[in-house]
Coordinates of C-alpha atoms in Angstrom, one line a residue:
A1 CA -0.2 0.1 0.3
S2 CA 1.5 3.4 -0.6
P3 CA 2.2 6.0 2.1
W4 CA -0.4 7.8 3.5
V5 CA 0.8 11.7 4.2
F6 CA -0.9 14.7 5.7
L7 CA 0.7 17.8 5.4
L8 CA -0.1 20.0 8.0
P9 CA 2.0 24.0 8.2
A10 CA 2.6 24.8 11.4
D11 CA 4.2 28.2 13.0
L12 CA 6.4 26.5 15.9
P13 CA 7.1 29.2 19.2
S14 CA 10.7 29.9 19.0
Q15 CA 11.3 28.3 22.7
N16 CA 9.9 25.1 21.3
R17 CA 11.4 21.4 23.2
G18 CA 10.0 19.3 20.1
V19 CA 7.4 18.1 18.4
A20 CA 5.4 15.4 19.1
V21 CA 3.3 13.4 16.5
I22 CA 0.2 11.7 17.4
V23 CA -1.8 9.5 14.8
E24 CA -5.3 7.8 16.2
Q25 CA -7.7 5.0 14.2
D26 CA -11.1 6.0 14.3
G27 CA -12.9 3.0 15.8
T28 CA -10.6 0.8 16.9
G29 CA -8.5 3.3 19.5
R30 CA -5.2 2.4 18.2
W31 CA -2.9 5.3 18.4
G32 CA 0.9 5.6 18.0
G33 CA 3.2 8.7 18.6
A34 CA 6.6 10.2 17.8
L35 CA 9.0 13.1 18.1
A36 CA 9.6 14.4 14.9
E37 CA 13.0 15.1 13.3
W38 CA 14.2 18.0 12.1
S39 CA 14.2 16.3 8.5
A40 CA 13.2 17.8 5.4
E41 CA 12.1 14.0 5.0
P42 CA 8.8 12.3 5.7
F43 CA 8.8 9.9 8.9
D44 CA 7.1 7.0 10.0
V45 CA 4.7 6.8 12.8
A46 CA 3.9 3.1 14.0
A47 CA 0.7 2.5 15.4
S48 CA 0.4 0.1 18.0
A49 CA -2.2 0.0 21.3
G50 CA -1.2 2.5 23.5
V51 CA 2.3 2.4 23.4
A52 CA 4.3 5.1 21.4
E53 CA 6.8 3.9 18.6
G54 CA 8.4 5.7 15.5
P55 CA 11.8 7.5 15.3
L56 CA 13.2 9.4 18.1
L57 CA 15.6 12.3 17.8
G58 CA 19.0 10.9 16.2
P59 CA 22.4 11.3 17.3
E60 CA 22.9 14.3 15.8
S61 CA 19.9 16.2 17.0
A62 CA 20.0 14.7 20.4
A63 CA 23.6 16.6 20.7
A64 CA 22.2 19.6 20.0
G65 CA 19.2 19.4 22.4
P66 CA 15.8 18.3 22.4
G67 CA 14.0 19.6 19.4
R68 CA 16.7 21.4 17.6
A69 CA 18.7 21.0 15.0
A70 CA 22.5 20.2 15.0
A71 CA 23.6 22.2 11.6
E72 CA 20.6 24.3 10.8
G73 CA 18.5 26.9 13.2
P74 CA 18.1 29.9 14.9
T75 CA 20.9 31.8 16.0
V76 CA 21.3 30.9 19.5
I77 CA 24.3 32.9 20.7
T78 CA 26.4 35.6 19.1
L79 CA 30.2 37.0 20.0
V80 CA 30.0 40.4 20.4
P81 CA 33.5 41.7 19.0
P82 CA 36.1 43.9 20.3
R83 CA 35.3 47.3 19.8
E84 CA 39.4 48.1 19.0
P85 CA 40.4 46.2 15.6
E86 CA 43.5 44.7 17.6
V87 CA 43.5 43.2 21.3
E88 CA 45.7 41.9 23.1
G89 CA 46.2 40.4 27.0
S90 CA 42.7 41.0 29.4
T91 CA 39.9 41.3 27.6
R92 CA 36.1 41.3 27.9
F93 CA 33.5 39.5 25.4
E94 CA 30.2 39.4 25.7
T95 CA 27.4 37.8 24.1
I96 CA 24.1 38.4 23.0
V97 CA 21.7 35.1 23.5
S98 CA 18.3 34.5 21.4
D99 CA 17.0 32.0 23.7
S100 CA 15.9 32.3 27.2
L101 CA 16.7 28.3 27.6
V102 CA 20.1 29.3 27.7
D103 CA 21.3 28.7 31.4
R104 CA 25.3 28.8 30.9
V105 CA 27.5 29.7 28.6
D106 CA 31.4 28.2 28.2
F107 CA 34.3 30.4 26.9
L108 CA 36.9 28.9 24.5
L109 CA 39.8 30.2 23.6
D110 CA 41.8 28.6 20.7
G111 CA 39.5 25.9 20.9
K112 CA 40.3 25.1 24.8
V113 CA 37.6 26.1 27.3
V114 CA 38.8 28.9 29.2
D115 CA 35.8 30.3 31.5
S116 CA 32.2 29.5 32.0
D117 CA 29.3 31.6 33.0
T118 CA 25.8 31.3 34.4
H119 CA 24.7 34.5 34.7
R120 CA 23.4 37.0 32.5
P121 CA 24.5 38.3 29.9
F122 CA 27.6 35.7 29.5
A123 CA 30.5 37.3 29.9
A124 CA 34.0 36.5 30.4
R125 CA 37.2 38.2 30.2
L126 CA 39.8 36.2 28.3
D127 CA 44.0 36.5 28.6
L128 CA 44.8 36.9 24.8
A129 CA 48.4 36.6 23.8
S130 CA 50.6 39.7 24.0
P131 CA 51.7 41.0 21.6
A132 CA 48.4 40.4 19.8
R133 CA 48.1 37.8 17.1
P134 CA 45.1 35.8 15.3
Q135 CA 43.4 33.6 17.9
K136 CA 39.7 32.0 17.9
V137 CA 37.3 33.0 20.7
G138 CA 34.2 30.5 20.7
A139 CA 31.1 30.4 22.9
V140 CA 28.6 27.5 23.3
A141 CA 25.3 28.0 24.8
Y142 CA 24.0 24.9 27.2
D143 CA 20.2 24.4 28.8
G144 CA 19.7 23.6 32.2
E145 CA 20.0 19.9 31.6
G146 CA 23.5 20.2 29.8
H147 CA 22.3 20.4 26.3
V148 CA 24.3 22.3 23.6
L149 CA 21.4 25.2 22.4
G150 CA 23.9 26.8 19.9
R151 CA 27.3 27.8 19.5
T152 CA 29.7 30.8 17.9
E153 CA 33.1 32.1 17.2
L154 CA 35.0 34.7 16.1
V155 CA 38.3 35.2 15.0
V156 CA 40.1 38.4 16.6
N157 CA 43.2 39.7 14.8
G158 CA 43.1 37.9 11.6
R159 CA 40.5 36.3 9.3
G160 CA 39.7 32.9 10.9
N161 CA 38.5 30.1 9.1
R162 CA 35.7 31.5 7.8
L163 CA 34.4 31.8 4.0
R164 CA 35.8 35.3 3.0
I165 CA 36.2 37.1 -0.2
A166 CA 38.1 40.4 -1.4
F167 CA 39.8 41.9 -4.2
D168 CA 43.8 41.0 -3.8
R169 CA 44.5 43.2 -7.1
W170 CA 42.9 46.1 -8.8
D171 CA 44.8 47.5 -11.7
H172 CA 42.7 50.1 -13.6
D173 CA 44.2 51.2 -17.0
V174 CA 42.0 54.0 -17.7
E175 CA 43.7 54.5 -21.3
A176 CA 42.9 51.1 -22.3
G177 CA 39.6 51.2 -20.6
R178 CA 40.5 48.0 -18.6
I179 CA 40.4 46.9 -14.8
T180 CA 42.4 43.6 -13.8
V181 CA 41.3 41.8 -10.6
D182 CA 42.6 39.2 -8.5
A183 CA 39.9 37.8 -6.2
R184 CA 41.3 36.1 -2.8
V185 CA 39.1 33.8 -1.6
D186 CA 39.3 32.3 2.2
V187 CA 37.2 28.4 2.3
P188 CA 36.8 26.5 5.5
I189 CA 38.4 23.3 5.5
D190 CA 35.4 21.4 5.7
Q191 CA 34.0 23.1 2.6
R192 CA 34.5 23.3 -1.2
L193 CA 34.9 26.0 -3.5
D194 CA 33.1 25.3 -7.1
R195 CA 33.5 28.8 -8.6
V196 CA 34.1 32.5 -8.6
E197 CA 31.9 34.4 -10.7
F198 CA 33.0 38.5 -11.4
Y199 CA 30.4 41.0 -12.7
L200 CA 30.2 44.8 -14.3
D201 CA 27.1 45.5 -12.2
E202 CA 24.7 42.7 -12.9
T203 CA 26.4 41.4 -16.0
L204 CA 28.5 38.1 -15.4
V205 CA 31.8 38.7 -17.5
A206 CA 34.1 36.1 -16.1
T207 CA 33.9 32.6 -14.5
R208 CA 37.0 31.0 -12.7
R209 CA 36.9 27.6 -11.1
E210 CA 40.7 27.7 -10.3
P211 CA 43.3 29.8 -9.1
P212 CA 44.3 32.3 -9.7
F213 CA 40.9 34.1 -9.7
R214 CA 41.5 36.7 -12.4
A215 CA 39.4 38.5 -14.6
V216 CA 40.3 41.3 -17.1
I217 CA 37.0 43.5 -17.5
D218 CA 36.2 46.3 -20.2
V219 CA 35.0 49.7 -18.7
P220 CA 35.7 51.9 -21.1
K221 CA 33.7 54.8 -19.3
P222 CA 32.7 54.0 -16.1
G223 CA 30.1 56.1 -14.3
P224 CA 30.3 56.9 -10.5
T225 CA 28.2 54.4 -9.2
D226 CA 29.6 51.4 -11.7
Y227 CA 30.9 48.4 -9.9
V228 CA 32.6 45.3 -10.0
R229 CA 31.2 42.2 -8.1
A230 CA 33.1 39.2 -7.4
V231 CA 31.2 36.0 -6.0
A232 CA 32.5 32.9 -4.3
L233 CA 30.3 29.8 -4.7
L234 CA 30.7 26.5 -2.5
T235 CA 29.5 23.1 -3.9
D236 CA 26.9 23.1 -1.5
G237 CA 24.9 26.4 -2.5
G238 CA 26.3 28.5 -0.4
S239 CA 28.0 31.6 -1.3
I240 CA 29.7 35.3 -0.2
D241 CA 30.1 38.0 -2.5
T242 CA 32.0 41.6 -2.5
V243 CA 31.8 44.5 -4.1
E244 CA 33.9 47.3 -5.1
L245 CA 33.0 51.0 -6.8
I246 CA 35.0 51.6 -9.6
A247 CA 35.2 55.3 -8.9
A248 CA 35.9 54.2 -4.9
R249 CA 39.2 52.3 -6.1
G250 CA 40.5 55.2 -9.0
A251 CA 43.5 54.8 -11.0
S252 CA 46.8 53.7 -9.6
E253 CA 48.6 56.9 -9.4
R254 CA 45.6 57.7 -6.5
L255 CA 47.5 55.8 -4.1
D256 CA 48.4 58.7 -1.5
V257 CA 44.9 59.2 -1.0
T258 CA 41.6 57.7 0.4
L259 CA 38.6 57.8 -1.5
V260 CA 35.7 58.5 1.2
E261 CA 32.0 57.4 0.0
L262 CA 29.1 59.5 1.6
Y263 CA 25.4 58.6 1.1
A264 CA 23.1 61.6 1.6
V265 CA 19.7 62.1 1.9
V266 CA 18.4 65.6 1.1
T267 CA 14.9 66.4 3.1
K268 CA 12.8 69.8 2.5
A269 CA 11.5 72.0 5.3
D270 CA 8.8 69.6 5.3
G271 CA 10.3 66.4 5.8
Q272 CA 10.0 65.4 1.8
P273 CA 13.0 64.4 0.3
V274 CA 14.8 65.8 -2.7
S275 CA 15.8 63.7 -6.0
T276 CA 16.8 66.2 -8.8
L277 CA 20.1 67.6 -7.4
T278 CA 23.1 67.5 -9.3
K279 CA 26.8 67.6 -8.1
D280 CA 27.2 70.8 -8.5
D281 CA 24.0 71.6 -5.8
F282 CA 26.8 69.9 -3.4
E283 CA 29.5 71.1 -1.0
I284 CA 31.8 68.8 1.3
F285 CA 33.4 69.6 4.6
E286 CA 36.2 67.9 6.2
D287 CA 36.9 69.7 9.6
G288 CA 35.7 72.8 8.3
A289 CA 38.2 73.0 5.1
P290 CA 36.3 72.8 1.8
R291 CA 37.1 69.3 -0.3
P292 CA 36.4 68.7 -3.8
T293 CA 33.5 66.5 -5.0
E294 CA 35.2 63.5 -6.9
G295 CA 32.3 61.6 -7.7
F296 CA 29.0 62.1 -7.8
G297 CA 25.6 59.3 -8.5
Y298 CA 22.4 58.1 -7.6
G299 CA 22.1 55.7 -4.3
Q300 CA 19.5 53.7 -6.2
D301 CA 22.2 52.4 -8.9
V302 CA 24.2 50.9 -5.9
P303 CA 23.0 47.7 -4.7
L304 CA 21.3 48.1 -1.0
L305 CA 21.6 45.6 2.2
L306 CA 19.2 46.4 4.3
G307 CA 18.2 45.0 7.7
V308 CA 14.3 45.0 9.1
V309 CA 13.7 44.7 12.9
V310 CA 10.3 43.6 14.2
D311 CA 9.2 44.3 17.9
S312 CA 7.4 41.5 18.9
S313 CA 6.9 42.1 22.8
G314 CA 4.0 41.4 24.3
S315 CA 3.0 45.0 24.2
M316 CA 2.7 44.4 20.5
D317 CA -0.3 41.9 20.9
G318 CA -3.3 42.7 19.1
I319 CA -1.8 44.3 16.0
M320 CA 1.0 41.8 15.1
E321 CA -0.7 40.7 12.0
E322 CA -0.9 44.1 10.6
T323 CA 2.5 44.9 11.4
K324 CA 4.1 42.1 9.4
Q325 CA 2.3 42.6 6.7
A326 CA 3.2 46.3 6.4
A327 CA 7.0 44.7 7.2
G328 CA 6.7 42.0 4.2
R329 CA 5.1 45.0 2.3
F330 CA 8.1 47.2 2.8
L331 CA 10.6 44.5 2.0
G332 CA 8.3 43.7 -1.2
Q333 CA 8.6 47.2 -2.7
V334 CA 12.3 48.1 -1.9
L335 CA 14.2 45.4 -2.7
R336 CA 15.3 44.7 -6.1
P337 CA 17.4 42.0 -7.8
Q338 CA 20.7 43.1 -6.8
D339 CA 19.6 44.1 -3.1
R340 CA 19.8 41.9 0.0
A341 CA 17.9 41.7 3.5
F342 CA 17.8 40.3 6.6
V343 CA 15.2 40.0 9.2
V344 CA 15.4 40.4 13.2
D345 CA 12.4 40.0 15.7
F346 CA 12.7 40.8 19.3
D347 CA 11.3 40.9 22.8
T348 CA 13.4 40.1 25.5
L349 CA 16.0 38.9 23.4
P350 CA 16.4 39.5 19.8
R351 CA 16.5 36.7 17.1
L352 CA 18.0 36.3 13.7
A353 CA 14.7 35.1 11.8
Q354 CA 16.2 35.1 8.4
G355 CA 19.6 35.7 7.4
V356 CA 21.0 37.9 4.6
T357 CA 19.4 36.9 1.6
G358 CA 18.0 38.2 -2.1
D359 CA 14.9 35.4 -2.0
L360 CA 12.0 37.2 -1.1
K361 CA 10.6 34.4 -0.3
K362 CA 12.2 33.3 2.6
L363 CA 12.0 36.8 3.8
F364 CA 8.3 36.7 3.6
A365 CA 8.3 33.1 5.6
S366 CA 10.3 34.7 8.4
F367 CA 7.5 36.9 9.5
R368 CA 5.2 33.7 9.7
S369 CA 6.6 32.7 13.1
M370 CA 6.5 35.7 14.9
R371 CA 4.3 35.5 18.0
A372 CA 4.0 39.0 20.6
E373 CA 5.3 38.0 24.1
G374 CA 7.6 39.1 26.5
A375 CA 9.8 42.2 27.1
T376 CA 11.5 44.8 25.2
A377 CA 15.2 45.1 24.7
F378 CA 15.1 47.5 22.1
Y379 CA 19.0 48.9 22.3
D380 CA 20.2 45.1 22.6
S381 CA 18.7 44.6 19.3
V382 CA 19.9 47.5 17.0
V383 CA 23.3 46.4 18.4
F384 CA 22.8 42.5 17.5
S385 CA 21.5 43.7 14.0
I386 CA 24.3 45.9 13.2
L387 CA 26.5 42.7 13.6
Q388 CA 24.4 41.0 10.9
F389 CA 25.7 43.6 8.5
G390 CA 29.4 42.1 8.8
T391 CA 32.4 43.4 6.6
E392 CA 29.8 44.5 3.9
R393 CA 30.7 47.3 1.5
G394 CA 27.9 49.6 -0.3
R395 CA 24.7 50.8 0.7
K396 CA 23.2 50.0 3.6
A397 CA 20.1 50.7 6.3
L398 CA 18.5 49.2 9.5
V399 CA 15.0 50.2 9.8
V400 CA 13.4 49.3 13.5
L401 CA 9.6 48.7 14.4
T402 CA 8.9 49.0 18.3
D403 CA 6.2 50.4 20.2
G404 CA 8.7 52.2 22.4
D405 CA 8.9 50.2 25.7
D406 CA 12.9 49.7 26.3
Y407 CA 13.3 47.3 28.9
R408 CA 16.7 46.6 30.7
S409 CA 18.4 47.0 27.2
R410 CA 22.4 46.0 28.5
Y411 CA 23.8 48.4 25.6
S412 CA 23.2 51.9 25.5
P413 CA 22.1 54.0 22.7
S414 CA 25.7 55.8 22.4
R415 CA 26.9 52.0 21.8
A416 CA 24.2 51.6 18.8
I417 CA 25.2 55.2 17.5
E418 CA 29.1 53.8 17.8
D419 CA 28.4 50.6 16.1
A420 CA 25.8 51.8 13.4
R421 CA 28.7 54.7 12.6
K422 CA 31.5 52.3 12.2
A423 CA 29.4 50.0 10.0
G424 CA 28.3 52.9 7.9
V425 CA 24.8 51.8 8.5
P426 CA 21.6 55.0 9.2
I427 CA 19.0 53.6 11.4
Y428 CA 15.7 54.5 11.0
V429 CA 12.8 53.9 13.7
I430 CA 9.5 53.7 13.5
G431 CA 7.6 54.2 17.2
L432 CA 4.2 53.4 17.6
G433 CA 2.3 54.7 20.4
D434 CA 0.9 58.1 20.9
S435 CA 3.8 60.6 22.1
Q436 CA 2.8 60.3 25.7
Q437 CA 3.7 56.7 25.8
L438 CA 6.8 56.9 23.8
Q439 CA 8.4 59.6 26.0
R440 CA 7.5 57.9 29.4
T441 CA 9.6 54.8 28.0
F442 CA 12.2 56.3 25.5
K443 CA 14.1 59.7 26.1
T444 CA 12.5 61.7 22.7
S445 CA 16.5 62.7 22.7
D446 CA 18.0 59.4 22.5
L447 CA 15.8 58.5 19.7
D448 CA 16.9 61.5 17.7
D449 CA 20.6 60.8 18.4
V450 CA 20.2 56.8 17.2
T451 CA 18.7 58.2 14.0
G452 CA 19.9 61.6 13.4
K453 CA 23.6 60.6 14.4
T454 CA 23.5 57.9 12.1
G455 CA 22.3 59.5 8.9
G456 CA 18.9 57.9 9.4
R457 CA 15.2 59.5 10.7
V458 CA 12.4 58.3 13.4
F459 CA 9.0 58.1 12.6
L460 CA 6.2 58.4 15.7
I461 CA 3.0 57.2 14.4
S462 CA 0.0 56.7 16.6
D463 CA -2.3 54.0 14.6
P464 CA -1.2 50.6 13.1
T465 CA -2.9 51.8 9.6
Q466 CA -0.1 54.7 9.4
L467 CA 2.6 51.8 9.4
G468 CA 2.2 51.8 5.4
D469 CA 2.8 55.6 5.1
A470 CA 6.0 55.5 7.5
Y471 CA 6.9 52.5 5.6
D472 CA 6.7 54.3 2.2
A473 CA 8.4 57.7 3.7
I474 CA 11.5 55.3 4.2
D475 CA 11.5 53.6 0.5
H476 CA 11.2 57.0 -0.9
E477 CA 14.0 58.2 1.2
L478 CA 15.9 55.3 0.5
R479 CA 15.6 55.5 -3.4
S480 CA 16.4 59.6 -2.9
Q481 CA 19.9 59.1 -1.7
Y482 CA 22.6 60.7 -3.4
L483 CA 26.5 58.8 -3.2
L484 CA 29.3 61.5 -3.1
T485 CA 32.8 61.0 -3.2
F486 CA 36.2 62.7 -1.8
Y487 CA 39.5 62.1 -1.4
T488 CA 41.3 62.3 2.1
P489 CA 45.1 61.3 2.9
A490 CA 45.9 58.4 3.4
G491 CA 46.6 56.4 6.6
R492 CA 44.3 58.2 8.7
Q493 CA 40.4 58.3 9.3
P494 CA 38.6 61.4 7.9
G495 CA 37.9 64.0 10.2
K496 CA 34.9 65.6 10.6
I497 CA 32.6 65.5 7.7
E498 CA 29.9 68.0 6.7
V499 CA 27.8 68.1 3.3
R500 CA 25.6 70.9 2.3
A501 CA 23.4 71.9 -0.2
K502 CA 23.8 75.1 -1.8
R503 CA 19.9 75.5 -2.6
P504 CA 18.6 77.6 0.5
G505 CA 16.0 75.6 2.8
L506 CA 17.3 72.2 2.5
K507 CA 18.7 69.7 4.8
V508 CA 20.9 67.3 4.3
R509 CA 21.6 63.8 6.5
T510 CA 24.9 62.1 5.8
V511 CA 26.2 58.7 6.6
V512 CA 30.1 57.8 5.5
G513 CA 30.1 54.3 3.7
A514 CA 33.3 52.6 2.5
L515 CA 36.7 54.0 2.5

């Protein structure tokens, strides 16, 4: 007899401990049950007279804890990188956990457990090598029964065993109208590289399966927003890419300077973006000194990496469906084929609902399991979300929806601002609730700082029906961005940057992108 299949789509709570499947035969009272494996394959449930039979969790799943996948699943724990690019000696490492079941975190240094913490926020001070050298720092999260819930690792002072791609060579022969690029690819020891693809804007121009990963690209007259993209693709389907604006690299004779990318939004007095300006309408100042505008373009011609963060705390109960629909609609209208996004939801803890992808179906699906429960750790979630941008270059934005009820965040507004500015990420906040409620739970100046000092904006709305309008306004701003570049002396960070519009009555908000 052919097997009988019953399919029931279900949104599981984030803290579920497993799925039990019970089958009962009408008329006989015979029934059977089993714990479902986390698998895309069908499973069997054997019927018996009141005795539960069938497959239990396999060895890999059991090692990861009841009801959890060992290889795939939500991000349970994230290590927060040190603020400084190079660290040595006694260094404090903090974590952000996304599961309330975490009871203990072990900290590892170069593969050896060196400390353990059983109290939130799960942090440890590790004795790094001095002088500084590349070292692996790891963290393993356990529940109260000793099951592994998740693990994470980062490398300090070095690249580490992660999939990475970067341009190792960039020779721009302006007279010949040709760019020669070499890509360096770091592949984890347990994975295999299939190929490296090179693109001019979104046009595939070369594919390489063996090193050297080199491409010679014809670019007779590159525009200010033209870019070269290299993509490393693994045999298991995984991939990572890197993007460089051609104007940002420039010609080889300009090695004594650094080109700085700026993304600017210009608004009228009523807050409406202005999208009709030209290069001559802008002035750039560094530490008060005027800088010539080297390049000019429109932000919408540059790929966008967008983070969408949704407050799913208990105070959002009753408007969660409207919230998810509005956020999904926003993603659908903003993202173009070359853009990517990720989704985070948060209550007491932040969770990565969907990692960086350009697949709209995956992004839409990430909203299904969101449930309104718990408290609200707003600033912790902002810091967690900024970490998801990693070392990505180009145009970025973070859009956060909250009802304003911040509760016991470990991180401060100043930390969120610092991390966002380092990553070149403007923060947009949609505050849902009446103005008195938001003022009770947030300092208005804090919201203004977090958005204004990162190049973003805050929207305060009193009714969920206004969510669409707020998202539309953000979409309009992102589509109205300008890309400006200028040179600063090499070997140092740029000074205080100010961009002004020559036309009266216009306000300019700026975020510093790649250097």
